[in-house]
Coordinates of C-alpha atoms in Angstrom, one line a residue:
X1 CA -31.0 -74.4 65.5
X2 CA -34.0 -71.6 66.3
X3 CA -33.1 -68.3 67.9
X4 CA -34.9 -65.1 69.0
X5 CA -33.8 -61.8 67.6
X6 CA -32.7 -61.1 71.5
X7 CA -31.2 -64.2 72.2
X8 CA -29.1 -64.0 68.7
X9 CA -27.8 -60.5 69.8
X10 CA -26.8 -61.8 73.5
X11 CA -24.9 -64.5 72.0
X12 CA -23.3 -62.0 69.6
X13 CA -22.7 -59.5 72.6
X14 CA -21.2 -62.3 74.6
X15 CA -18.9 -63.1 72.0
X16 CA -17.7 -59.2 71.3
X17 CA -17.4 -59.2 75.4
X18 CA -15.2 -61.8 75.6
X19 CA -13.1 -60.9 72.5
X20 CA -13.8 -63.9 70.6
X21 CA -16.0 -61.9 67.8
X22 CA -13.6 -62.0 64.6
X23 CA -16.5 -60.6 61.7
X24 CA -19.7 -60.3 60.9
X25 CA -20.8 -59.7 57.3
X26 CA -24.3 -59.1 56.9
X27 CA -26.2 -58.8 53.5
X28 CA -30.1 -59.1 51.6
X29 CA -31.5 -56.2 52.7
X30 CA -35.2 -56.3 54.0
X31 CA -36.5 -53.2 55.5
X32 CA -35.9 -49.2 54.4
X33 CA -32.3 -48.9 55.4
X34 CA -29.4 -46.9 53.8
X35 CA -26.9 -49.2 53.2
X36 CA -27.3 -52.5 51.2
X37 CA -24.4 -54.6 52.8
X38 CA -22.4 -54.1 56.1
X39 CA -19.3 -55.9 57.3
X40 CA -18.2 -55.6 61.3
X41 CA -15.0 -56.5 63.0
X42 CA -13.3 -55.5 66.2
X43 CA -10.6 -53.0 65.9
X44 CA -8.5 -51.6 68.7
X45 CA -7.8 -47.7 68.4
X46 CA -6.1 -45.7 71.0
X47 CA -6.3 -49.0 73.6
X48 CA -10.3 -48.6 72.8
X49 CA -11.9 -51.8 71.7
X50 CA -14.2 -50.7 69.4
X51 CA -16.4 -52.5 66.4
X52 CA -15.8 -51.1 63.4
X53 CA -19.2 -51.0 60.9
X54 CA -18.3 -50.9 57.3
X55 CA -21.2 -49.9 55.0
X56 CA -21.8 -50.3 51.0
X57 CA -23.7 -48.1 49.1
X58 CA -23.7 -48.2 45.5
X59 CA -20.4 -49.7 45.8
X60 CA -19.0 -47.1 48.3
X61 CA -17.8 -48.2 51.7
X62 CA -18.6 -45.8 54.8
X63 CA -16.9 -46.2 58.0
X64 CA -18.1 -46.1 61.6
X65 CA -16.7 -47.1 64.8
X66 CA -19.3 -48.5 67.6
X67 CA -18.2 -48.1 71.2
X68 CA -19.3 -51.1 73.3
X69 CA -22.3 -49.3 74.6
X70 CA -24.0 -48.6 71.3
X71 CA -23.5 -52.1 69.9
X72 CA -26.4 -53.8 71.3
X73 CA -28.8 -51.2 69.2
X74 CA -26.8 -51.1 66.5
X75 CA -27.2 -54.9 65.8
X76 CA -31.0 -54.7 66.7
X77 CA -31.3 -52.4 63.9
X78 CA -29.2 -54.6 61.6
X79 CA -31.3 -57.7 62.6
X80 CA -34.5 -55.9 61.7
X81 CA -33.6 -54.7 58.3
X82 CA -31.5 -57.6 56.7
X83 CA -32.0 -61.4 55.8
X84 CA -28.4 -62.7 55.6
X85 CA -25.9 -63.1 58.4
X86 CA -22.3 -64.5 58.7
X87 CA -21.0 -64.5 62.2
X88 CA -17.2 -65.9 63.0
X89 CA -16.2 -66.2 65.9
X90 CA -12.8 -67.6 67.2
X91 CA -14.2 -71.0 67.1
X92 CA -17.1 -71.3 65.2
X93 CA -19.0 -69.8 61.9
X94 CA -22.7 -69.2 62.3
X95 CA -24.8 -68.8 58.8
X96 CA -27.9 -67.5 59.8
X97 CA -31.1 -66.7 57.6
X98 CA -34.2 -64.5 59.0
X99 CA -37.4 -65.7 58.8
X100 CA -40.8 -64.7 59.9
X101 CA -40.6 -64.9 63.4
X102 CA -37.1 -66.1 63.8
X103 CA -33.5 -66.8 62.9
X104 CA -32.7 -70.2 61.6
X105 CA -29.0 -70.7 62.3
X106 CA -26.3 -73.3 61.3
X107 CA -23.2 -73.7 62.6
X108 CA -19.6 -75.3 61.9
X109 CA -16.7 -75.7 64.1
X110 CA -13.2 -73.8 63.0
X111 CA -10.0 -74.7 64.0
X112 CA -9.3 -71.9 66.6
X113 CA -8.9 -68.2 64.6
X114 CA -7.2 -65.3 65.6
X115 CA -8.9 -61.9 66.2
X116 CA -7.0 -59.0 64.3
X117 CA -7.5 -56.0 65.8
X118 CA -5.4 -53.8 63.4
X119 CA -7.1 -50.5 62.3
X120 CA -7.0 -49.9 58.6
X121 CA -4.5 -52.6 57.7
X122 CA -2.7 -51.4 54.2
X123 CA -2.5 -54.3 51.4
X124 CA 0.2 -56.2 50.8
X125 CA 1.2 -54.6 47.5
X126 CA 4.2 -56.2 45.5
X127 CA 5.6 -53.0 45.2
X128 CA 6.4 -51.0 48.5
X129 CA 4.5 -47.9 48.6
X130 CA 6.8 -46.2 51.1
X131 CA 10.0 -47.0 49.3
X132 CA 11.3 -45.0 46.7
X133 CA 11.4 -47.0 43.4
X134 CA 13.4 -44.8 40.6
X135 CA 11.1 -46.0 37.6
X136 CA 7.8 -45.1 39.6
X137 CA 9.5 -41.5 40.5
X138 CA 10.1 -41.1 36.5
X139 CA 6.6 -42.0 35.9
X140 CA 5.2 -39.6 38.2
X141 CA 3.6 -41.9 40.5
X142 CA 5.8 -41.5 43.3
X143 CA 7.3 -38.8 44.7
X144 CA 11.1 -38.5 45.5
X145 CA 10.4 -39.1 48.9
X146 CA 8.7 -42.4 48.4
X147 CA 5.0 -41.3 48.7
X148 CA 2.4 -42.4 46.0
X149 CA 1.2 -39.1 44.4
X150 CA -2.6 -38.6 44.8
X151 CA -3.7 -38.4 41.3
X152 CA -1.8 -41.7 40.4
X153 CA -3.2 -43.7 43.4
X154 CA -5.1 -45.8 40.9
X155 CA -2.6 -46.1 38.5
X156 CA -0.3 -47.5 41.6
X157 CA -3.2 -49.8 42.3
X158 CA -3.6 -51.4 38.7
X159 CA 0.2 -51.5 38.5
X160 CA 0.1 -54.0 41.3
X161 CA -2.9 -55.6 40.0
X162 CA -0.8 -56.7 37.0
X163 CA 2.4 -57.7 39.0
X164 CA 0.1 -60.2 40.8
X165 CA -0.9 -61.6 37.4
X166 CA 2.9 -61.6 36.5
X167 CA 3.9 -63.4 39.2
X168 CA 0.9 -65.9 39.4
X169 CA 2.1 -66.3 35.4
X170 CA 5.7 -66.6 36.3
X171 CA 5.1 -69.2 39.0
X172 CA 3.1 -71.5 36.3
X173 CA 5.6 -71.2 33.8
X174 CA 8.3 -72.5 36.0
X175 CA 6.1 -75.0 37.1
X176 CA 5.7 -76.6 33.9
X177 CA 9.3 -75.9 33.1
X178 CA 8.8 -74.0 30.3
X179 CA 10.9 -71.4 31.5
X180 CA 13.9 -71.3 34.0
X181 CA 15.8 -68.3 35.0
X182 CA 15.5 -66.5 31.7
X183 CA 12.2 -64.8 30.2
X184 CA 11.8 -62.8 27.0
X185 CA 9.0 -60.4 27.4
X186 CA 6.6 -58.5 24.3
X187 CA 4.5 -55.7 25.5
X188 CA 2.4 -54.8 22.4
X189 CA 0.8 -51.0 22.5
X190 CA 2.5 -50.2 25.4
X191 CA 1.9 -46.7 25.5
X192 CA 3.4 -44.7 28.3
X193 CA 5.0 -47.9 29.7
X194 CA 3.8 -47.9 33.1
X195 CA 3.5 -52.0 33.2
X196 CA 6.3 -52.2 31.3
X197 CA 9.0 -50.8 33.5
X198 CA 7.1 -52.5 36.2
X199 CA 7.5 -55.7 35.1
X200 CA 10.9 -54.8 34.1
X201 CA 11.6 -53.6 37.8
X202 CA 9.7 -57.0 39.0
X203 CA 11.9 -59.5 36.9
X204 CA 15.1 -57.9 37.2
X205 CA 15.1 -56.4 40.5
X206 CA 12.7 -58.4 42.9
X207 CA 12.8 -62.1 40.8
X208 CA 16.9 -61.4 39.6
X209 CA 15.8 -63.3 36.5
X210 CA 18.3 -62.6 33.2
X211 CA 15.5 -60.9 30.8
X212 CA 14.9 -59.5 27.3
X213 CA 11.6 -57.0 27.5
X214 CA 10.4 -55.2 24.3
X215 CA 7.7 -52.3 23.9
X216 CA 6.2 -51.6 20.8
X217 CA 3.9 -48.8 20.1
X218 CA 2.8 -46.5 17.1
X219 CA 3.6 -43.2 18.9
X220 CA 7.3 -41.8 17.9
X221 CA 7.2 -39.2 20.8
X222 CA 5.8 -41.8 23.4
X223 CA 8.3 -44.4 22.4
X224 CA 11.3 -41.9 22.3
X225 CA 10.2 -40.8 25.8
X226 CA 10.2 -44.4 27.0
X227 CA 13.6 -45.2 25.3
X228 CA 15.1 -41.9 27.3
X229 CA 13.7 -43.1 30.7
X230 CA 15.1 -46.6 30.6
X231 CA 18.6 -44.9 29.6
X232 CA 18.5 -43.0 32.5
X233 CA 17.6 -45.6 34.4
X234 CA 20.1 -47.9 33.3
X235 CA 17.5 -50.4 31.9
X236 CA 20.0 -53.1 30.4
X237 CA 17.6 -55.3 27.6
X238 CA 14.7 -53.1 28.0
X239 CA 13.9 -51.6 24.7
X240 CA 11.1 -49.8 23.1
X241 CA 10.3 -50.1 19.5
X242 CA 8.0 -47.9 17.2
X243 CA 5.3 -49.9 14.9
X244 CA 2.4 -51.6 14.0
X245 CA 1.8 -55.1 16.0
X246 CA 1.1 -56.9 12.5
X247 CA 4.7 -55.4 11.3
X248 CA 6.6 -56.9 14.3
X249 CA 9.5 -59.5 13.4
X250 CA 12.1 -58.5 16.0
X251 CA 11.8 -62.3 17.7
X252 CA 11.2 -65.7 16.5
X253 CA 10.6 -67.0 20.4
X254 CA 9.2 -65.1 23.3
X255 CA 8.0 -66.7 26.6
X256 CA 5.3 -63.8 27.3
X257 CA 3.2 -61.6 25.6
X258 CA 1.2 -59.1 27.1
X259 CA -1.6 -56.4 25.3
X260 CA -3.2 -53.9 27.4
X261 CA -6.1 -52.5 25.6
X262 CA -5.4 -53.2 22.2
X263 CA -8.1 -51.5 20.4
X264 CA -10.8 -53.9 18.5
X265 CA -9.0 -56.5 16.3
X266 CA -5.3 -55.0 17.4
X267 CA -6.1 -57.9 20.3
X268 CA -6.3 -60.3 17.4
X269 CA -3.1 -59.2 15.6
X270 CA -1.6 -59.6 19.1
X271 CA -2.9 -63.0 19.9
X272 CA -1.3 -63.9 16.2
X273 CA 2.1 -62.8 17.0
X274 CA 2.0 -64.4 19.8
X275 CA 1.4 -68.0 18.1
X276 CA 4.1 -66.9 15.1
X277 CA 6.6 -66.3 18.2
X278 CA 5.8 -69.2 19.7
X279 CA 4.7 -67.5 22.8
X280 CA 4.6 -69.7 26.4
X281 CA 2.0 -67.2 27.7
X282 CA -0.3 -64.8 26.3
X283 CA -1.8 -62.2 28.3
X284 CA -4.4 -59.3 26.9
X285 CA -6.6 -57.0 28.1
X286 CA -8.8 -56.3 25.1
X287 CA -11.3 -53.1 24.6
X288 CA -13.3 -51.3 21.7
X289 CA -14.3 -54.8 20.6
X290 CA -16.8 -53.5 17.7
X291 CA -16.3 -56.3 14.9
X292 CA -18.9 -59.0 16.4
X293 CA -21.5 -55.9 17.1
X294 CA -21.3 -54.8 13.5
X295 CA -20.9 -58.0 11.9
X296 CA -24.4 -59.2 14.2
X297 CA -26.2 -56.1 12.8
X298 CA -25.5 -57.2 9.4
X299 CA -26.7 -61.0 10.3
X300 CA -30.4 -62.2 9.4
X301 CA -31.7 -64.9 11.3
X302 CA -29.2 -66.6 13.4
X303 CA -29.9 -68.2 16.7
X304 CA -28.3 -65.4 18.3
X305 CA -31.6 -63.2 16.8
X306 CA -33.9 -66.3 17.3
X307 CA -33.3 -67.0 20.8
X308 CA -32.0 -63.8 22.5
X309 CA -34.2 -61.5 20.4
X310 CA -34.9 -59.3 23.5
X311 CA -31.1 -59.0 23.7
X312 CA -30.1 -57.7 20.4
X313 CA -33.2 -55.0 19.4
X314 CA -31.2 -53.0 22.0
X315 CA -28.2 -51.7 20.5
X316 CA -26.4 -50.9 24.1
X317 CA -27.2 -54.6 25.3
X318 CA -26.3 -56.2 21.7
X319 CA -23.1 -53.8 22.3
X320 CA -22.1 -55.0 25.6
X321 CA -22.8 -58.5 24.6
X322 CA -20.7 -58.3 21.5
X323 CA -17.7 -57.0 24.0
X324 CA -18.2 -60.2 25.8
X325 CA -18.9 -62.7 23.6
X326 CA -15.6 -61.5 21.3
X327 CA -13.5 -62.0 24.6
X328 CA -15.1 -65.5 24.9
X329 CA -14.1 -66.9 21.1
X330 CA -10.6 -65.8 21.9
X331 CA -10.3 -67.8 25.0
X332 CA -11.9 -70.7 23.1
X333 CA -9.9 -69.8 20.3
X334 CA -6.5 -70.0 22.4
X335 CA -7.5 -73.2 23.4
X336 CA -8.0 -74.6 20.4
X337 CA -4.2 -73.6 19.5
X338 CA -3.0 -75.6 22.8
X339 CA -3.5 -73.0 25.2
X340 CA -5.6 -73.5 29.2
X341 CA -7.1 -70.3 29.4
X342 CA -8.6 -68.1 32.2
X343 CA -11.2 -65.1 31.9
X344 CA -10.9 -62.8 34.8
X345 CA -11.2 -59.1 36.4
X346 CA -7.8 -57.2 35.5
X347 CA -9.0 -54.2 37.8
X348 CA -12.0 -52.9 39.9
X349 CA -14.6 -51.6 37.6
X350 CA -14.7 -49.0 39.8
X351 CA -11.5 -47.7 38.0
X352 CA -11.6 -48.8 34.4
X353 CA -14.9 -50.8 32.6
X354 CA -12.1 -52.3 30.5
X355 CA -11.2 -54.8 32.8
X356 CA -11.1 -58.2 31.6
X357 CA -8.1 -60.1 31.3
X358 CA -7.6 -63.4 29.0
X359 CA -4.6 -65.2 30.7
X360 CA -3.4 -68.1 28.6
X361 CA -0.6 -70.2 29.0
X362 CA 0.9 -73.4 27.0
X363 CA -0.6 -76.6 27.7
X364 CA -0.3 -80.7 26.5
X365 CA -3.8 -81.4 26.2
X366 CA -5.2 -84.6 24.8
X367 CA -6.8 -85.3 21.6
X368 CA -10.2 -85.7 22.9
X369 CA -9.9 -82.1 24.4
X370 CA -9.5 -80.6 21.1
X371 CA -12.5 -82.4 19.4
X372 CA -14.9 -80.9 22.0
X373 CA -13.4 -77.1 21.9
X374 CA -13.8 -77.5 17.8
X375 CA -17.3 -78.8 18.6
X376 CA -18.1 -76.2 20.7
X377 CA -16.4 -73.3 18.9
X378 CA -18.6 -74.5 16.2
X379 CA -21.7 -74.2 17.8
X380 CA -20.7 -70.9 19.3
X381 CA -20.0 -69.5 15.5
X382 CA -23.4 -70.7 14.0
X383 CA -25.2 -69.2 17.0
X384 CA -23.6 -66.3 16.5
X385 CA -24.2 -66.3 12.3
X386 CA -21.1 -64.5 11.8
X387 CA -17.2 -64.8 10.5
X388 CA -14.6 -63.6 12.7
X389 CA -11.6 -62.4 12.3
X390 CA -9.4 -63.9 14.3
X391 CA -10.4 -67.8 13.0
X392 CA -9.4 -66.5 9.4
X393 CA -5.9 -65.3 11.3
X394 CA -5.0 -68.1 13.4
X395 CA -6.8 -71.1 12.2
X396 CA -3.9 -72.7 11.1
X397 CA -2.8 -72.8 14.8
X398 CA -5.6 -75.0 15.5
X399 CA -4.5 -78.7 16.9
X400 CA -7.5 -80.3 14.8

């Protein structure tokens, strides 16, 4: 179906006026306009029905509330400057593409949707940002009154994002009957232990599980500080140890290994320890992956340097590629060891560039799966032309 601009404006205005308009997403900038994406949604502020316009520029969002009398002119301006539109009402979904002289529309009927008029709804965090939580207060993330401090707001979001991954991992481990109501966790490179304390609080006070949690780090002063907080909070079965990942031998079996920002090959040693301790799940957020980049520099003619030479001749591009190539290999290697792996965003790139999470949970695969993965692994290594440290560390754990 085709609409003129005037017909489309009238249709959208009708849905707004009869309060059936749910949401509009506008993208693919065409003209000379200040923003590259816009989201429209109705809001009710002090009994006034308005359209909130969320405008994006360089990944930053700006908000403006539009009164009914000004919406039509705003819509006209938007339709002049963008190509793609998704309009959702309570009964249908309209996909609109702008052509030279008209707007091509495809509609899809929907099960009746509700219109939400709440202004600036708060994210539903696992940890309530309005309730005093002792460990957050001790770590300076929250005031005694139960308010998140301004300087630690990003840390609070990171903690909750981490707990979302823990929640999903926990559900999968229980669904696969790998754990019941008890869990043993080791946090390698725990640092100041924001996430370790959050993990303990979540498992103990929210999930009511029996647990044993250990945090490991090289810095004695940090470990002493964390143990003092754990003692003050009466966090039983939470222990912080000073030491190197390579030398850790306190446990034989664990349920979950977590490694946040272990530098370069420290992530590989975390994976090795997870395998040695028969971990049911391994979560790793790597950083500073320099090994591949250094080894690629020393290679001569390989598939990488032959077919991706525009990439390898620029240092910064090769460095970024090497980081991704490292984590791709880690994910593939863990599959060869009998884990189902996912690679996903840990937290928004806005807060940290070190934001890739490798999530691995033990899985029973058929032999054909391992044959396929081993062939994929061999092709990948031959293309890169390097011998990764991880291979020498964990190859005895490969299933084929």
